Short mmCIF file of C-alpha atoms and ligand atoms in Angstrom, two decimals:
data_model
loop_
_atom_site.label_atom_id
_atom_site.label_comp_id
_atom_site.label_asym_id
_atom_site.label_seq_id
_atom_site.Cartn_x
_atom_site.Cartn_y
_atom_site.Cartn_z
CA MET A 1 108.82 -74.81 48.66
CA THR A 2 110.82 -77.60 50.23
CA ASP A 3 109.89 -81.17 49.38
CA THR A 4 110.00 -82.42 52.93
CA LEU A 5 107.59 -83.36 55.66
CA SER A 6 108.26 -82.11 59.20
CA VAL A 7 107.13 -84.57 61.82
CA ARG A 8 107.09 -84.10 65.57
CA ASP A 9 106.92 -87.22 67.69
CA ASN A 10 104.85 -86.04 70.65
CA ARG A 11 106.00 -89.06 72.66
CA THR A 12 109.58 -87.79 72.69
CA GLY A 13 109.31 -84.16 71.54
CA ARG A 14 111.82 -84.91 68.79
CA ASP A 15 111.42 -83.41 65.27
CA TYR A 16 112.16 -85.22 62.03
CA GLU A 17 112.43 -84.09 58.43
CA LEU A 18 111.29 -86.67 55.87
CA ALA A 19 111.93 -86.35 52.13
CA ILE A 20 108.88 -86.22 49.86
CA THR A 21 109.48 -87.77 46.43
CA ASP A 22 106.76 -88.13 43.80
CA GLY A 23 104.08 -87.39 46.38
CA THR A 24 105.25 -90.13 48.72
CA ILE A 25 107.39 -90.53 51.80
CA ARG A 26 109.53 -93.63 52.23
CA ALA A 27 108.04 -95.93 54.83
CA ALA A 28 111.60 -96.97 55.76
CA ASP A 29 112.35 -93.33 56.71
CA LEU A 30 109.83 -93.67 59.53
CA LYS A 31 111.98 -96.31 61.23
CA GLN A 32 114.21 -93.61 62.76
CA ILE A 33 111.18 -92.31 64.69
CA ALA A 34 111.43 -94.44 67.80
CA VAL A 35 111.01 -94.30 71.54
CA GLY A 36 114.03 -95.68 73.36
CA ASP A 37 114.84 -99.20 72.21
CA GLU A 38 111.41 -99.88 70.80
CA PRO A 39 111.12 -100.65 67.08
CA GLY A 40 110.76 -97.52 64.95
CA LEU A 41 107.48 -96.26 63.51
CA ALA A 42 105.84 -98.22 60.68
CA THR A 43 102.70 -97.68 58.62
CA TYR A 44 99.56 -99.85 58.83
CA ASP A 45 97.72 -100.17 55.52
CA PRO A 46 95.51 -103.26 55.05
CA GLY A 47 94.62 -103.59 51.37
CA PHE A 48 97.38 -101.11 50.38
CA VAL A 49 94.81 -98.34 50.03
CA ASN A 50 97.44 -95.59 50.24
CA THR A 51 100.79 -97.30 49.76
CA ALA A 52 102.82 -97.35 46.55
CA SER A 53 104.66 -100.66 46.21
CA CYS A 54 106.69 -99.87 43.11
CA ARG A 55 107.63 -97.36 40.46
CA SER A 56 106.03 -98.26 37.17
CA ALA A 57 106.06 -96.77 33.66
CA ILE A 58 103.38 -99.02 32.19
CA THR A 59 99.84 -97.84 32.98
CA PHE A 60 98.56 -94.47 34.14
CA ILE A 61 95.14 -94.03 35.75
CA ASP A 62 93.54 -90.78 36.90
CA GLY A 63 90.37 -91.99 38.55
CA ASP A 64 88.85 -88.56 39.14
CA ALA A 65 89.24 -87.56 35.51
CA GLY A 66 88.35 -91.03 34.13
CA ILE A 67 91.70 -91.42 32.33
CA LEU A 68 93.39 -94.74 31.50
CA GLU A 69 96.58 -94.80 29.44
CA TYR A 70 98.94 -97.62 28.46
CA ARG A 71 102.47 -96.24 28.05
CA GLY A 72 100.90 -92.80 27.57
CA TYR A 73 98.41 -93.81 24.86
CA PRO A 74 94.75 -93.21 25.80
CA ILE A 75 92.73 -96.42 26.02
CA GLU A 76 90.08 -94.96 23.69
CA GLN A 77 92.63 -94.60 20.86
CA LEU A 78 94.12 -98.04 21.41
CA ALA A 79 90.68 -99.67 21.45
CA GLU A 80 89.75 -97.96 18.22
CA HIS A 81 92.95 -98.27 16.19
CA SER A 82 95.04 -101.08 17.61
CA THR A 83 94.99 -104.86 17.97
CA PHE A 84 95.45 -106.89 21.13
CA LEU A 85 98.89 -108.17 20.08
CA GLU A 86 100.06 -104.67 19.14
CA VAL A 87 98.88 -103.41 22.54
CA SER A 88 100.68 -106.35 24.20
CA TYR A 89 103.88 -105.35 22.43
CA LEU A 90 103.38 -101.76 23.59
CA LEU A 91 102.84 -102.80 27.21
CA LEU A 92 105.87 -105.06 27.19
CA ASN A 93 108.29 -102.86 25.24
CA GLY A 94 107.16 -99.32 26.02
CA GLU A 95 106.71 -98.26 22.38
CA LEU A 96 104.37 -99.16 19.54
CA PRO A 97 106.09 -101.59 17.12
CA SER A 98 107.22 -100.78 13.58
CA GLN A 99 105.56 -102.92 10.90
CA ASP A 100 108.56 -105.33 10.88
CA GLN A 101 108.57 -105.59 14.66
CA LEU A 102 104.84 -106.24 14.71
CA ASP A 103 105.04 -108.88 11.96
CA SER A 104 107.79 -110.73 13.77
CA TRP A 105 105.96 -110.47 17.14
CA VAL A 106 102.70 -111.79 15.65
CA HIS A 107 104.61 -114.58 13.88
CA ASN A 108 106.35 -115.64 17.09
CA ILE A 109 103.12 -115.66 19.07
CA THR A 110 101.34 -117.62 16.35
CA TYR A 111 104.04 -120.31 16.30
CA HIS A 112 104.01 -120.84 20.05
CA THR A 113 100.29 -121.52 20.44
CA PHE A 114 100.55 -125.32 20.63
CA ILE A 115 100.93 -126.96 24.01
CA HIS A 116 102.75 -130.19 24.87
CA GLU A 117 100.51 -133.25 24.50
CA ASN A 118 101.19 -134.16 28.13
CA LEU A 119 99.68 -130.87 29.16
CA LYS A 120 96.59 -131.76 27.17
CA GLN A 121 96.40 -135.03 29.09
CA PHE A 122 96.89 -133.09 32.30
CA ILE A 123 93.77 -131.04 31.48
CA GLN A 124 91.95 -134.23 30.54
CA GLY A 125 92.56 -135.46 34.09
CA PHE A 126 90.20 -132.89 35.60
CA ARG A 127 86.65 -133.85 36.59
CA TYR A 128 83.98 -133.18 33.95
CA ASP A 129 82.58 -130.24 35.91
CA ALA A 130 85.89 -128.61 36.89
CA HIS A 131 85.77 -124.80 36.78
CA PRO A 132 87.79 -123.53 33.80
CA MET A 133 89.62 -120.98 36.01
CA GLY A 134 90.86 -123.77 38.26
CA MET A 135 92.04 -125.66 35.20
CA LEU A 136 93.69 -122.54 33.77
CA MET A 137 95.49 -121.72 37.01
CA ALA A 138 96.81 -125.30 37.33
CA SER A 139 97.86 -125.61 33.70
CA VAL A 140 99.67 -122.23 33.68
CA SER A 141 101.54 -123.39 36.74
CA ALA A 142 102.24 -126.77 35.06
CA LEU A 143 103.91 -124.94 32.16
CA SER A 144 106.84 -124.24 34.48
CA THR A 145 107.54 -127.99 34.58
CA PHE A 146 107.67 -128.14 30.77
CA TYR A 147 110.08 -125.19 30.55
CA PRO A 148 112.42 -125.58 33.54
CA THR A 149 114.92 -123.08 32.11
CA ALA A 150 112.26 -120.41 32.63
CA SER A 151 113.67 -120.07 36.13
CA ASN A 152 116.68 -118.29 34.63
CA ILE A 153 114.96 -114.94 34.95
CA SER A 154 118.10 -112.80 34.78
CA ASP A 155 118.62 -113.62 31.08
CA PRO A 156 116.62 -111.14 28.92
CA GLU A 157 116.39 -113.53 25.93
CA ASN A 158 115.07 -116.27 28.13
CA ARG A 159 112.53 -113.92 29.67
CA GLN A 160 111.35 -112.89 26.22
CA LEU A 161 110.90 -116.53 25.19
CA GLN A 162 108.73 -117.31 28.20
CA ILE A 163 106.68 -114.14 27.69
CA THR A 164 106.03 -115.13 24.07
CA ARG A 165 105.10 -118.65 25.10
CA MET A 166 102.73 -117.58 27.79
CA ILE A 167 100.81 -115.00 25.72
CA ALA A 168 100.63 -117.57 22.87
CA LYS A 169 99.48 -120.51 24.99
CA MET A 170 96.98 -118.76 27.24
CA PRO A 171 94.08 -118.94 24.71
CA THR A 172 94.91 -122.60 24.01
CA LEU A 173 94.79 -123.46 27.71
CA GLY A 174 91.59 -121.45 28.19
CA ALA A 175 89.92 -123.07 25.17
CA PHE A 176 90.98 -126.60 26.19
CA ALA A 177 89.59 -125.98 29.69
CA TYR A 178 86.31 -124.86 28.15
CA ARG A 179 86.09 -127.83 25.77
CA HIS A 180 86.87 -130.19 28.63
CA GLN A 181 84.01 -128.78 30.67
CA GLN A 182 81.71 -129.13 27.66
CA GLY A 183 82.85 -132.72 27.04
CA LYS A 184 83.88 -131.76 23.51
CA PRO A 185 87.11 -132.75 21.74
CA TYR A 186 89.92 -130.21 22.04
CA VAL A 187 90.59 -128.16 18.91
CA TYR A 188 94.25 -127.52 18.06
CA PRO A 189 95.40 -124.01 17.17
CA ASP A 190 95.12 -122.88 13.55
CA ASN A 191 98.17 -120.81 12.55
CA GLU A 192 96.30 -119.30 9.61
CA LEU A 193 94.04 -117.37 11.96
CA SER A 194 94.61 -114.21 13.98
CA TYR A 195 95.09 -114.46 17.75
CA THR A 196 91.44 -113.83 18.60
CA ALA A 197 89.95 -115.65 15.58
CA ASN A 198 92.04 -118.70 16.51
CA PHE A 199 90.80 -118.53 20.10
CA LEU A 200 87.18 -118.48 18.93
CA ALA A 201 87.88 -121.40 16.58
CA MET A 202 89.45 -123.46 19.40
CA LEU A 203 86.35 -122.77 21.48
CA PHE A 204 83.54 -123.25 19.01
CA LYS A 205 84.72 -125.33 16.02
CA MET A 206 82.86 -128.59 15.56
CA SER A 207 82.92 -130.65 12.35
CA GLU A 208 83.38 -127.83 9.83
CA PRO A 209 86.81 -127.95 8.08
CA ALA A 210 87.57 -124.33 9.01
CA TYR A 211 85.78 -122.24 11.62
CA LYS A 212 85.24 -118.66 10.61
CA ALA A 213 83.95 -116.25 13.22
CA ASP A 214 82.15 -113.05 12.20
CA GLU A 215 84.73 -110.22 11.87
CA ARG A 216 82.59 -107.93 14.04
CA LEU A 217 82.64 -110.46 16.87
CA ILE A 218 86.39 -110.93 16.53
CA LYS A 219 86.84 -107.15 16.72
CA ALA A 220 84.57 -106.89 19.80
CA LEU A 221 86.55 -109.57 21.64
CA GLU A 222 89.84 -107.88 20.64
CA VAL A 223 88.53 -104.65 22.14
CA LEU A 224 87.58 -106.44 25.36
CA PHE A 225 91.06 -108.00 25.55
CA ILE A 226 92.63 -104.54 25.01
CA LEU A 227 90.47 -102.99 27.75
CA HIS A 228 91.55 -105.68 30.20
CA ALA A 229 95.24 -105.79 29.21
CA ASP A 230 96.54 -103.86 32.22
CA HIS A 231 95.23 -101.83 35.13
CA GLU A 232 98.35 -100.96 37.12
CA GLN A 233 98.65 -102.36 40.68
CA ASN A 234 95.34 -104.25 40.98
CA CYS A 235 94.94 -107.36 43.13
CA SER A 236 96.13 -109.95 40.58
CA THR A 237 99.03 -107.80 39.36
CA ASN A 238 100.10 -107.31 42.94
CA ALA A 239 99.94 -111.11 43.35
CA VAL A 240 102.15 -111.62 40.27
CA ARG A 241 104.65 -109.05 41.54
CA SER A 242 104.60 -110.39 45.08
CA VAL A 243 105.20 -114.01 44.04
CA GLY A 244 107.63 -112.89 41.31
CA SER A 245 109.66 -110.97 43.91
CA SER A 246 110.90 -114.33 45.22
CA GLN A 247 112.55 -114.70 41.77
CA VAL A 248 110.45 -117.72 40.89
CA ASP A 249 109.82 -118.47 37.18
CA PRO A 250 107.14 -116.35 35.41
CA TYR A 251 104.68 -119.26 34.98
CA SER A 252 104.44 -119.71 38.74
CA ALA A 253 104.09 -115.94 39.23
CA VAL A 254 101.32 -115.65 36.61
CA ALA A 255 99.53 -118.70 38.05
CA ALA A 256 99.29 -116.69 41.29
CA GLY A 257 97.75 -113.84 39.29
CA VAL A 258 95.17 -116.21 37.80
CA GLY A 259 94.32 -117.34 41.35
CA ALA A 260 93.81 -113.75 42.50
CA LEU A 261 91.64 -112.98 39.49
CA TYR A 262 89.46 -116.00 40.22
CA GLY A 263 88.07 -114.26 43.34
CA PRO A 264 84.63 -112.62 43.12
CA LEU A 265 85.91 -109.23 44.28
CA HIS A 266 88.22 -109.04 41.30
CA GLY A 267 87.35 -110.97 38.12
CA GLY A 268 83.88 -112.19 39.00
CA ALA A 269 81.79 -109.00 39.02
CA ASN A 270 80.39 -109.28 35.48
CA GLU A 271 78.95 -112.68 36.28
CA ALA A 272 77.20 -111.05 39.26
CA VAL A 273 75.80 -108.33 36.99
CA LEU A 274 74.14 -110.95 34.80
CA ALA A 275 72.67 -112.72 37.81
CA MET A 276 71.32 -109.38 39.06
CA LEU A 277 69.73 -108.50 35.69
CA ARG A 278 68.10 -111.94 35.53
CA ARG A 279 66.74 -111.47 39.02
CA ILE A 280 65.23 -108.08 38.15
CA ARG A 281 63.59 -109.82 35.17
CA SER A 282 61.62 -106.83 33.85
CA THR A 283 62.02 -103.06 33.68
CA ASP A 284 58.86 -102.78 35.81
CA ASN A 285 60.80 -104.19 38.76
CA ILE A 286 63.63 -101.65 38.53
CA PRO A 287 62.17 -98.98 40.88
CA ASP A 288 61.75 -101.58 43.66
CA PHE A 289 65.23 -102.90 43.05
CA ILE A 290 66.75 -99.39 43.22
CA GLU A 291 64.90 -98.71 46.47
CA GLY A 292 66.39 -101.94 47.85
CA VAL A 293 69.90 -100.79 46.88
CA LYS A 294 69.37 -97.37 48.44
CA GLY A 295 68.06 -99.04 51.58
CA GLY A 296 71.34 -100.93 51.84
CA LYS A 297 69.78 -104.35 51.11
CA GLU A 298 72.12 -105.04 48.21
CA LYS A 299 74.54 -103.49 45.75
CA LEU A 300 73.96 -102.39 42.21
CA MET A 301 76.55 -104.70 40.68
CA GLY A 302 78.65 -103.20 37.90
CA PHE A 303 78.47 -99.76 39.50
CA GLY A 304 81.19 -98.01 41.46
CA HIS A 305 84.96 -98.38 41.44
CA ARG A 306 87.78 -97.94 43.94
CA VAL A 307 89.70 -95.70 41.55
CA TYR A 308 87.24 -94.26 39.00
CA LYS A 309 85.03 -91.65 40.63
CA ASN A 310 83.88 -89.86 37.50
CA HIS A 311 83.44 -92.50 34.84
CA ASP A 312 85.19 -95.73 33.93
CA PRO A 313 86.57 -95.02 30.44
CA ARG A 314 86.40 -98.74 29.65
CA ALA A 315 82.64 -98.78 30.25
CA THR A 316 82.07 -96.15 27.55
CA ILE A 317 84.02 -98.22 25.02
CA ILE A 318 82.24 -101.42 26.00
CA LYS A 319 78.83 -99.85 25.41
CA LYS A 320 79.82 -99.23 21.81
CA ALA A 321 81.12 -102.82 21.46
CA CYS A 322 77.77 -104.00 22.80
CA ASP A 323 75.96 -102.36 19.87
CA ASP A 324 78.33 -104.01 17.37
CA VAL A 325 77.92 -107.47 18.91
CA PHE A 326 74.14 -107.30 19.16
CA GLU A 327 74.00 -106.30 15.50
CA VAL A 328 75.33 -109.79 14.76
CA THR A 329 73.84 -111.88 17.53
CA GLY A 330 70.52 -110.12 18.07
CA VAL A 331 69.81 -108.12 21.19
CA ASN A 332 70.24 -109.78 24.56
CA PRO A 333 66.87 -109.21 26.32
CA LEU A 334 68.75 -108.26 29.48
CA LEU A 335 70.17 -105.23 27.66
CA LYS A 336 66.92 -103.30 28.01
CA ILE A 337 66.96 -103.83 31.76
CA ALA A 338 70.62 -102.79 31.94
CA GLN A 339 70.02 -99.61 29.95
CA GLU A 340 66.99 -98.61 31.97
CA LEU A 341 68.80 -99.38 35.21
CA GLU A 342 71.74 -97.24 34.15
CA LYS A 343 69.46 -94.36 33.14
CA ILE A 344 67.62 -94.36 36.45
CA ALA A 345 70.76 -94.79 38.56
CA LEU A 346 72.64 -91.98 36.81
CA GLU A 347 69.86 -89.54 37.65
CA ASP A 348 69.32 -90.71 41.22
CA GLU A 349 70.81 -88.59 43.98
CA TYR A 350 72.04 -91.65 45.95
CA PHE A 351 74.34 -92.71 43.11
CA VAL A 352 75.28 -89.19 41.99
CA LYS A 353 76.32 -88.17 45.52
CA ARG A 354 78.49 -91.26 45.94
CA LYS A 355 80.02 -90.89 42.47
CA LEU A 356 78.79 -94.32 41.39
CA TYR A 357 78.98 -94.87 37.64
CA PRO A 358 78.85 -98.01 35.49
CA ASN A 359 82.19 -99.81 35.51
CA VAL A 360 83.74 -102.15 32.93
CA ASP A 361 81.73 -105.09 34.21
CA PHE A 362 78.29 -103.56 33.77
CA TYR A 363 78.13 -104.39 30.07
CA SER A 364 80.96 -106.91 29.48
CA GLY A 365 78.91 -109.85 30.81
CA LEU A 366 76.14 -109.08 28.30
CA ILE A 367 78.65 -109.19 25.45
CA TYR A 368 80.24 -112.41 26.66
CA GLU A 369 76.84 -114.03 26.95
CA ALA A 370 75.88 -112.86 23.46
CA LEU A 371 79.13 -114.47 22.22
CA GLN A 372 77.83 -117.70 23.80
CA PHE A 373 80.32 -117.92 26.63
CA PRO A 374 78.99 -119.58 29.77
CA PRO A 375 79.49 -117.41 32.90
CA GLU A 376 82.38 -119.59 34.20
CA MET A 377 84.38 -118.54 31.13
CA PHE A 378 84.10 -114.79 31.76
CA THR A 379 87.06 -114.71 34.14
CA VAL A 380 89.12 -116.87 31.77
CA LEU A 381 88.60 -114.21 29.09
CA PHE A 382 89.74 -111.58 31.58
CA ALA A 383 92.85 -113.67 32.35
CA ILE A 384 93.79 -114.00 28.68
CA GLY A 385 93.41 -110.25 28.24
CA ARG A 386 95.39 -109.45 31.41
CA THR A 387 98.34 -111.78 30.63
CA PRO A 388 100.47 -109.19 28.74
CA GLY A 389 99.88 -106.72 31.60
CA TRP A 390 100.96 -109.27 34.21
CA LEU A 391 104.06 -110.08 32.19
CA ALA A 392 104.95 -106.43 31.53
CA GLN A 393 104.68 -105.78 35.27
CA TRP A 394 106.70 -108.91 36.08
CA SER A 395 109.37 -107.91 33.58
CA GLU A 396 109.56 -104.41 35.07
CA LEU A 397 109.81 -105.92 38.55
CA VAL A 398 112.72 -108.26 37.78
CA GLN A 399 114.70 -105.41 36.21
CA ASP A 400 113.98 -102.93 39.01
CA LYS A 401 117.05 -102.62 41.22
CA GLU A 402 115.00 -101.06 44.01
CA GLN A 403 112.72 -104.09 44.36
CA LYS A 404 113.20 -106.65 47.11
CA ILE A 405 111.36 -109.78 48.07
CA ALA A 406 107.85 -108.70 49.12
CA ARG A 407 107.53 -109.15 52.82
CA PRO A 408 105.08 -106.88 54.65
CA LYS A 409 105.27 -106.16 58.36
CA GLN A 410 102.54 -107.11 60.80
CA ILE A 411 101.19 -105.78 64.05
CA TYR A 412 101.35 -108.77 66.35
CA THR A 413 98.18 -109.08 68.44
CA GLY A 414 98.68 -112.55 69.92
CA ILE A 415 99.88 -113.86 73.28
CA ARG A 416 103.60 -113.56 74.10
CA THR A 417 106.00 -116.15 75.50
CA ARG A 418 104.42 -118.86 77.67
CA ASP A 419 105.31 -122.39 78.71
CA PHE A 420 104.08 -125.46 76.85
CA VAL A 421 101.23 -127.23 78.71
CA PRO A 422 101.17 -131.08 78.50
CA ILE A 423 97.94 -132.35 76.91
CA ASN A 424 96.61 -133.96 80.11
CA GLU A 425 96.87 -130.62 81.95
CA ARG A 426 94.89 -128.55 79.39
C1 COA B 1 83.91 -101.52 43.22
C2 COA B 1 83.66 -101.31 44.71
C3 COA B 1 84.15 -102.57 45.48
C4 COA B 1 84.46 -100.08 45.19
O1 COA B 1 84.34 -100.00 46.54
P1 COA B 1 84.96 -98.80 47.42
O2 COA B 1 85.88 -97.96 46.62
O3 COA B 1 85.53 -99.43 48.64
O4 COA B 1 83.70 -97.89 47.72
P2 COA B 1 82.78 -97.96 49.01
O5 COA B 1 82.38 -99.38 49.29
O6 COA B 1 83.51 -97.21 50.11
O7 COA B 1 81.49 -97.15 48.56
C5 COA B 1 81.23 -95.79 48.85
C6 COA B 1 79.73 -95.62 49.05
O8 COA B 1 79.01 -96.01 47.87
C7 COA B 1 78.16 -97.14 48.12
N1 COA B 1 78.33 -98.07 47.00
C8 COA B 1 79.48 -98.41 46.38
N2 COA B 1 79.24 -99.21 45.36
C9 COA B 1 77.91 -99.41 45.33
C10 COA B 1 77.06 -100.16 44.49
N3 COA B 1 77.56 -100.86 43.48
N4 COA B 1 75.74 -100.14 44.74
C11 COA B 1 75.24 -99.40 45.77
N5 COA B 1 75.99 -98.67 46.60
C12 COA B 1 77.31 -98.67 46.38
C13 COA B 1 78.68 -97.75 49.42
O9 COA B 1 77.66 -98.44 50.09
C14 COA B 1 79.14 -96.51 50.15
O10 COA B 1 77.99 -95.86 50.63
P3 COA B 1 78.03 -95.11 52.06
O11 COA B 1 79.02 -94.02 51.91
O12 COA B 1 76.62 -94.63 52.28
O13 COA B 1 78.45 -96.14 53.06
C15 COA B 1 82.16 -101.07 44.98
O14 COA B 1 81.73 -99.90 44.29
C16 COA B 1 81.31 -102.28 44.58
O15 COA B 1 81.19 -103.22 45.36
N6 COA B 1 80.71 -102.28 43.35
C17 COA B 1 79.91 -103.40 42.90
C18 COA B 1 80.80 -104.55 42.44
C19 COA B 1 81.47 -104.28 41.11
O16 COA B 1 80.82 -103.86 40.16
N7 COA B 1 82.77 -104.56 41.06
C20 COA B 1 83.53 -104.42 39.84
C21 COA B 1 84.58 -103.38 39.95
S1 COA B 1 85.38 -103.17 38.39
#
């Protein structure tokens, strides 16, 4: 078997032999296929549905088999045995840390959690009802002004310092944005607490001398962070890579990722699931709702995925976390509707035929709500979890000799050369 693709251009009758590598052909190889002096052939792929933009050794997904692995480790094992910071180390460095490496990594993260007081004032400048994602995006971007040497991206030590800072400061920025929206005083980081326990304390501490969250809730949030830590070339990661390809500093690149995540097609689906469950109100209304979905009136939010066509492995793990959280907080009344909805949908031919299964967002909103997060904070939680993934992908990008500034082609559909018309003649 030869790893090539034979192509005949029927416009010219000429034959071409294109190399196939890793199941892909190089789009640049198509350029030689041309008619006369016209530009060579290109591919047209809005939304990159079948175009690989990079080589990556970080996350593997097999959507048909429902497999998700970080650096080769199945997500199920990481969610059960690991911590979010250990998983972050793995994503960034390619291997699980030794005990010494982990201790030093956790120590470094812990001691970079504070933010400059001016940045606090910057957050204070937002309106009382500013959306926390807008505040997060702006304050991540503002970090670049506090660390101007971050633009020296070719120095590995410097890159590592910015990566540490960003993973450390993300929960602080997210918590300050939340407290601002609530009109509550900001709570400074507590270095005695773990990454996630400290985040919860910065969010919810009031007058008590030390805030202590329930260990089961801390573990559930850790699991959610782990599940969201990376998902290969999704919309926000592509944004980070695309902006990062201009060789800008990592804060500016990650701010672009936060912006992409803010959109309802990406980070906002779990909020939509909650709204849908509230609208259904009672299990008695489920059959009517399902009929509406099948009739094309609306979507069953939290079902279906572009990549997973068998099951979303993250959804299975989240269901278990749901049980643990509700043991502490009491059952969210919407859970019954969600469970019944899932049961009916999984047996219904419409959903079976289209390979529609619950995705990560079907249950995550219920957990976040049980943890007392308002819906606007859901995407902030996603952003904190995704930060190590964005940075691992950015780091891979800046060290990849094959990468160039991202600059797609277009098919021009507008009018060609014409003379300017003075305003009084238009
Ligand atoms: C995730 C999603 C955008 C993937 O979209 P996609 O890969 O482009 O899949 P398609 O839109 O081509 O869907 C294929 C078929 O399933 C149907 N479908 C997909 N998701 C559906 C849903 N949640 N409810 C009802 N029908 C759905 C489509 O209408 C289409 O039906 P058709 O073949 O009769 O036209 C889509 O499943 C969706 O919108 N889900 C709800 C939102 C959500 O939960 N997003 C979070 C993702 S983690």
